[in-house]
Tab-separated table of N, CA and C in Angstrom:
chain	number	residue	atom	x	y	z
A	1	MET	N	145.663	113.664	129.790
A	1	MET	CA	145.790	112.371	130.771
A	1	MET	C	146.563	111.311	129.923
A	2	VAL	N	147.385	110.809	130.574
A	2	VAL	CA	147.929	109.739	129.881
A	2	VAL	C	147.898	108.119	130.375
A	3	LEU	N	146.917	107.623	129.713
A	3	LEU	CA	147.234	106.166	130.754
A	3	LEU	C	147.178	104.920	129.783
A	4	ARG	N	147.811	103.910	130.799
A	4	ARG	CA	148.016	102.618	129.849
A	4	ARG	C	146.659	102.185	129.900
A	5	VAL	N	146.238	101.288	128.571
A	5	VAL	CA	145.105	100.667	128.391
A	5	VAL	C	144.467	99.704	129.509
A	6	GLY	N	145.625	99.426	130.307
A	6	GLY	CA	145.445	98.267	131.603
A	6	GLY	C	144.482	98.970	132.494
A	7	GLU	N	145.482	100.660	132.894
A	7	GLU	CA	144.835	101.559	133.828
A	7	GLU	C	143.103	101.921	133.038
A	8	ALA	N	143.642	102.159	132.131
A	8	ALA	CA	142.045	102.608	131.582
A	8	ALA	C	140.631	101.516	131.839
A	9	ILE	N	140.990	100.664	131.561
A	9	ILE	CA	139.751	99.676	131.740
A	9	ILE	C	139.620	99.415	133.545
A	10	ASN	N	140.511	99.804	134.079
A	10	ASN	CA	140.236	99.390	135.833
A	10	ASN	C	140.130	101.159	136.495
A	11	LEU	N	139.553	102.186	135.567
A	11	LEU	CA	138.914	103.065	136.171
A	11	LEU	C	137.582	102.832	136.679
A	12	THR	N	137.416	103.402	137.854
A	12	THR	CA	136.391	103.719	138.447
A	12	THR	C	135.563	104.738	138.329
A	13	ILE	N	134.381	104.585	138.618
A	13	ILE	CA	133.968	106.325	138.813
A	13	ILE	C	134.324	106.996	139.875
A	14	ASN	N	134.599	106.373	140.696
A	14	ASN	CA	135.223	107.222	141.880
A	14	ASN	C	136.814	107.546	142.098
A	15	SER	N	137.316	106.806	140.978
A	15	SER	CA	138.588	107.229	140.647
A	15	SER	C	139.035	108.771	140.031
A	16	VAL	N	138.142	109.466	139.582
A	16	VAL	CA	137.943	110.537	139.271
A	16	VAL	C	137.335	111.808	139.776
A	17	ASP	N	138.178	112.550	140.156
A	17	ASP	CA	137.727	113.675	140.987
A	17	ASP	C	137.492	115.062	140.065
A	18	PHE	N	136.308	115.307	139.923
A	18	PHE	CA	136.127	116.900	139.223
A	18	PHE	C	136.260	117.836	139.935
A	19	SER	N	136.042	118.009	140.875
A	19	SER	CA	136.561	119.150	142.064
A	19	SER	C	137.963	119.248	141.986
A	20	ALA	N	138.947	118.752	142.093
A	20	ALA	CA	140.112	118.558	142.021
A	20	ALA	C	140.677	118.770	140.585
A	21	GLN	N	139.995	118.144	139.633
A	21	GLN	CA	140.333	117.603	138.225
A	21	GLN	C	141.872	116.894	138.171
A	22	THR	N	141.781	115.908	139.007
A	22	THR	CA	142.542	114.573	139.286
A	22	THR	C	141.921	113.548	138.943
A	23	VAL	N	142.675	112.582	138.597
A	23	VAL	CA	142.818	110.991	138.525
A	23	VAL	C	143.600	110.324	139.400
A	24	HIS	N	142.793	109.287	140.399
A	24	HIS	CA	143.770	108.688	140.979
A	24	HIS	C	144.069	107.371	140.000
A	25	ILE	N	145.260	106.929	140.093
A	25	ILE	CA	145.328	105.638	138.946
A	25	ILE	C	145.730	104.685	140.375
A	26	LYS	N	145.035	103.500	140.498
A	26	LYS	CA	145.680	102.695	141.716
A	26	LYS	C	146.288	101.261	140.951
A	27	ALA	N	147.154	100.841	141.831
A	27	ALA	CA	148.087	99.759	141.156
A	27	ALA	C	148.651	100.183	139.796
A	28	SER	N	149.115	100.812	139.581
A	28	SER	CA	149.491	101.584	138.020
A	28	SER	C	150.779	100.159	138.154
A	29	LYS	N	151.692	100.653	136.895
A	29	LYS	CA	153.044	99.940	136.849
A	29	LYS	C	153.795	100.066	138.075
A	30	GLY	N	154.690	98.687	138.135
A	30	GLY	CA	155.056	98.413	139.349
A	30	GLY	C	154.492	98.691	140.786
A	31	ASN	N	152.879	98.481	140.515
A	31	ASN	CA	152.148	98.120	141.585
A	31	ASN	C	152.150	99.620	142.076
A	32	LYS	N	152.154	100.244	141.928
A	32	LYS	CA	152.343	101.797	142.683
A	32	LYS	C	150.874	102.716	142.072
A	33	ASP	N	150.342	103.388	142.785
A	33	ASP	CA	149.615	104.440	142.498
A	33	ASP	C	149.891	105.707	142.515
A	34	ARG	N	149.050	106.401	141.562
A	34	ARG	CA	149.584	107.529	140.782
A	34	ARG	C	148.336	108.547	140.953
A	35	VAL	N	148.973	109.947	141.063
A	35	VAL	CA	147.413	110.916	140.568
A	35	VAL	C	147.816	111.695	139.527
A	36	ILE	N	147.155	111.886	138.344
A	36	ILE	CA	147.718	112.506	136.908
A	36	ILE	C	146.476	113.505	137.333
A	37	PRO	N	146.756	114.526	136.445
A	37	PRO	CA	145.833	115.822	135.971
A	37	PRO	C	144.691	115.727	135.337
A	38	LEU	N	143.499	115.807	135.699
A	38	LEU	CA	142.291	115.788	134.496
A	38	LEU	C	141.978	117.071	133.771
A	39	GLY	N	142.641	117.077	132.010
A	39	GLY	CA	142.559	118.193	131.798
A	39	GLY	C	140.821	118.703	130.999
A	40	ARG	N	140.543	120.207	131.507
A	40	ARG	CA	139.618	120.895	131.225
A	40	ARG	C	138.460	119.984	129.664
A	41	ASN	N	139.276	120.025	129.259
A	41	ASN	CA	138.353	119.214	127.519
A	41	ASN	C	138.357	117.601	128.007
A	42	THR	N	139.057	116.834	128.290
A	42	THR	CA	138.884	115.752	128.789
A	42	THR	C	137.780	115.494	130.124
A	43	SER	N	137.835	116.590	131.021
A	43	SER	CA	136.815	116.582	132.299
A	43	SER	C	135.798	116.832	131.159
A	44	LEU	N	135.184	117.483	130.114
A	44	LEU	CA	133.970	117.753	129.815
A	44	LEU	C	133.499	116.690	128.861
A	45	VAL	N	134.614	115.843	127.850
A	45	VAL	CA	134.201	114.555	127.317
A	45	VAL	C	133.708	113.826	128.131
A	46	LEU	N	134.684	113.344	129.562
A	46	LEU	CA	134.542	112.685	130.483
A	46	LEU	C	132.543	112.367	131.265
A	47	THR	N	132.301	113.764	131.419
A	47	THR	CA	130.968	114.021	131.808
A	47	THR	C	129.881	113.941	131.007
A	48	ARG	N	130.453	114.060	129.892
A	48	ARG	CA	128.956	113.849	128.776
A	48	ARG	C	129.087	112.361	128.431
A	49	TYR	N	130.545	111.546	128.303
A	49	TYR	CA	130.366	110.146	128.794
A	49	TYR	C	129.630	109.254	129.662
A	50	LEU	N	129.875	110.037	130.405
A	50	LEU	CA	129.421	109.321	131.928
A	50	LEU	C	127.558	109.484	132.078
A	51	GLU	N	127.009	110.570	131.451
A	51	GLU	CA	125.754	110.738	131.643
A	51	GLU	C	125.364	110.162	130.218
A	52	LYS	N	125.637	110.094	129.074
A	52	LYS	CA	125.073	109.250	128.171
A	52	LYS	C	125.133	107.498	128.761
A	53	TYR	N	126.248	106.816	129.057
A	53	TYR	CA	126.151	105.565	129.428
A	53	TYR	C	126.120	105.234	130.552
A	54	ASN	N	126.194	106.168	131.632
A	54	ASN	CA	125.868	105.977	133.163
A	54	ASN	C	126.118	104.445	133.507
A	55	PRO	N	127.495	104.350	133.460
A	55	PRO	CA	128.282	103.229	134.108
A	55	PRO	C	127.950	103.185	135.634
A	56	GLU	N	128.134	101.741	136.147
A	56	GLU	CA	127.468	101.505	137.339
A	56	GLU	C	128.912	101.827	138.318
A	57	GLU	N	129.925	101.223	138.062
A	57	GLU	CA	131.575	100.858	138.551
A	57	GLU	C	132.285	101.366	138.366
A	58	TYR	N	132.665	100.272	137.022
A	58	TYR	CA	134.102	101.111	135.975
A	58	TYR	C	133.678	102.254	134.844
A	59	ILE	N	134.329	102.828	134.541
A	59	ILE	CA	133.842	104.135	133.763
A	59	ILE	C	133.715	103.190	132.393
A	60	PHE	N	134.535	102.509	131.586
A	60	PHE	CA	134.194	101.663	130.604
A	60	PHE	C	133.862	100.603	131.038
A	61	GLU	N	132.675	100.212	130.996
A	61	GLU	CA	132.119	98.799	131.179
A	61	GLU	C	131.872	98.030	129.945
A	62	GLY	N	131.817	96.829	129.641
A	62	GLY	CA	131.133	96.075	129.024
A	62	GLY	C	129.573	95.896	128.953
A	63	ILE	N	129.071	95.210	128.230
A	63	ILE	CA	127.516	94.729	128.118
A	63	ILE	C	127.001	94.730	129.143
A	64	LYS	N	127.597	93.590	130.243
A	64	LYS	CA	127.115	93.082	131.208
A	64	LYS	C	127.489	94.039	132.344
A	65	GLY	N	127.958	94.954	132.141
A	65	GLY	CA	128.356	95.813	133.448
A	65	GLY	C	129.666	95.472	133.976
A	66	ASP	N	130.563	94.701	133.552
A	66	ASP	CA	132.202	93.949	134.193
A	66	ASP	C	132.945	94.869	133.192
A	67	LYS	N	133.972	94.855	133.839
A	67	LYS	CA	135.067	95.736	133.266
A	67	LYS	C	135.311	94.712	131.682
A	68	TYR	N	136.293	95.584	130.754
A	68	TYR	CA	136.959	95.135	129.803
A	68	TYR	C	138.188	94.091	130.282
A	69	ALA	N	138.167	93.141	130.037
A	69	ALA	CA	139.578	92.299	129.920
A	69	ALA	C	140.897	92.884	129.234
A	70	VAL	N	142.186	92.827	129.398
A	70	VAL	CA	143.116	93.024	128.640
A	70	VAL	C	143.531	91.691	128.213
A	71	ASP	N	142.605	90.591	127.961
A	71	ASP	CA	143.507	89.464	127.343
A	71	ASP	C	143.701	89.914	125.689
A	72	PHE	N	143.856	90.738	125.235
A	72	PHE	CA	144.132	90.880	123.415
A	72	PHE	C	145.724	91.260	123.622
A	73	LEU	N	146.445	91.809	125.146
A	73	LEU	CA	147.750	92.663	125.097
A	73	LEU	C	148.509	91.295	125.197
């Protein structure tokens, strides 16, 4: 799975389709949507991550439950 930092922090739990093994990235570069394959190993790691950290909306959430900012870019 190849993601830009901005795409990764905007991923929601609903963006990942484990049954189809895909990730739907919304408003990517050029404001276009794209679908990328989710590899088997990445799927396993992501499943463990979600079970351990139990995010509510975004896959990678800050302490307060909101998404990270890309201010450092």
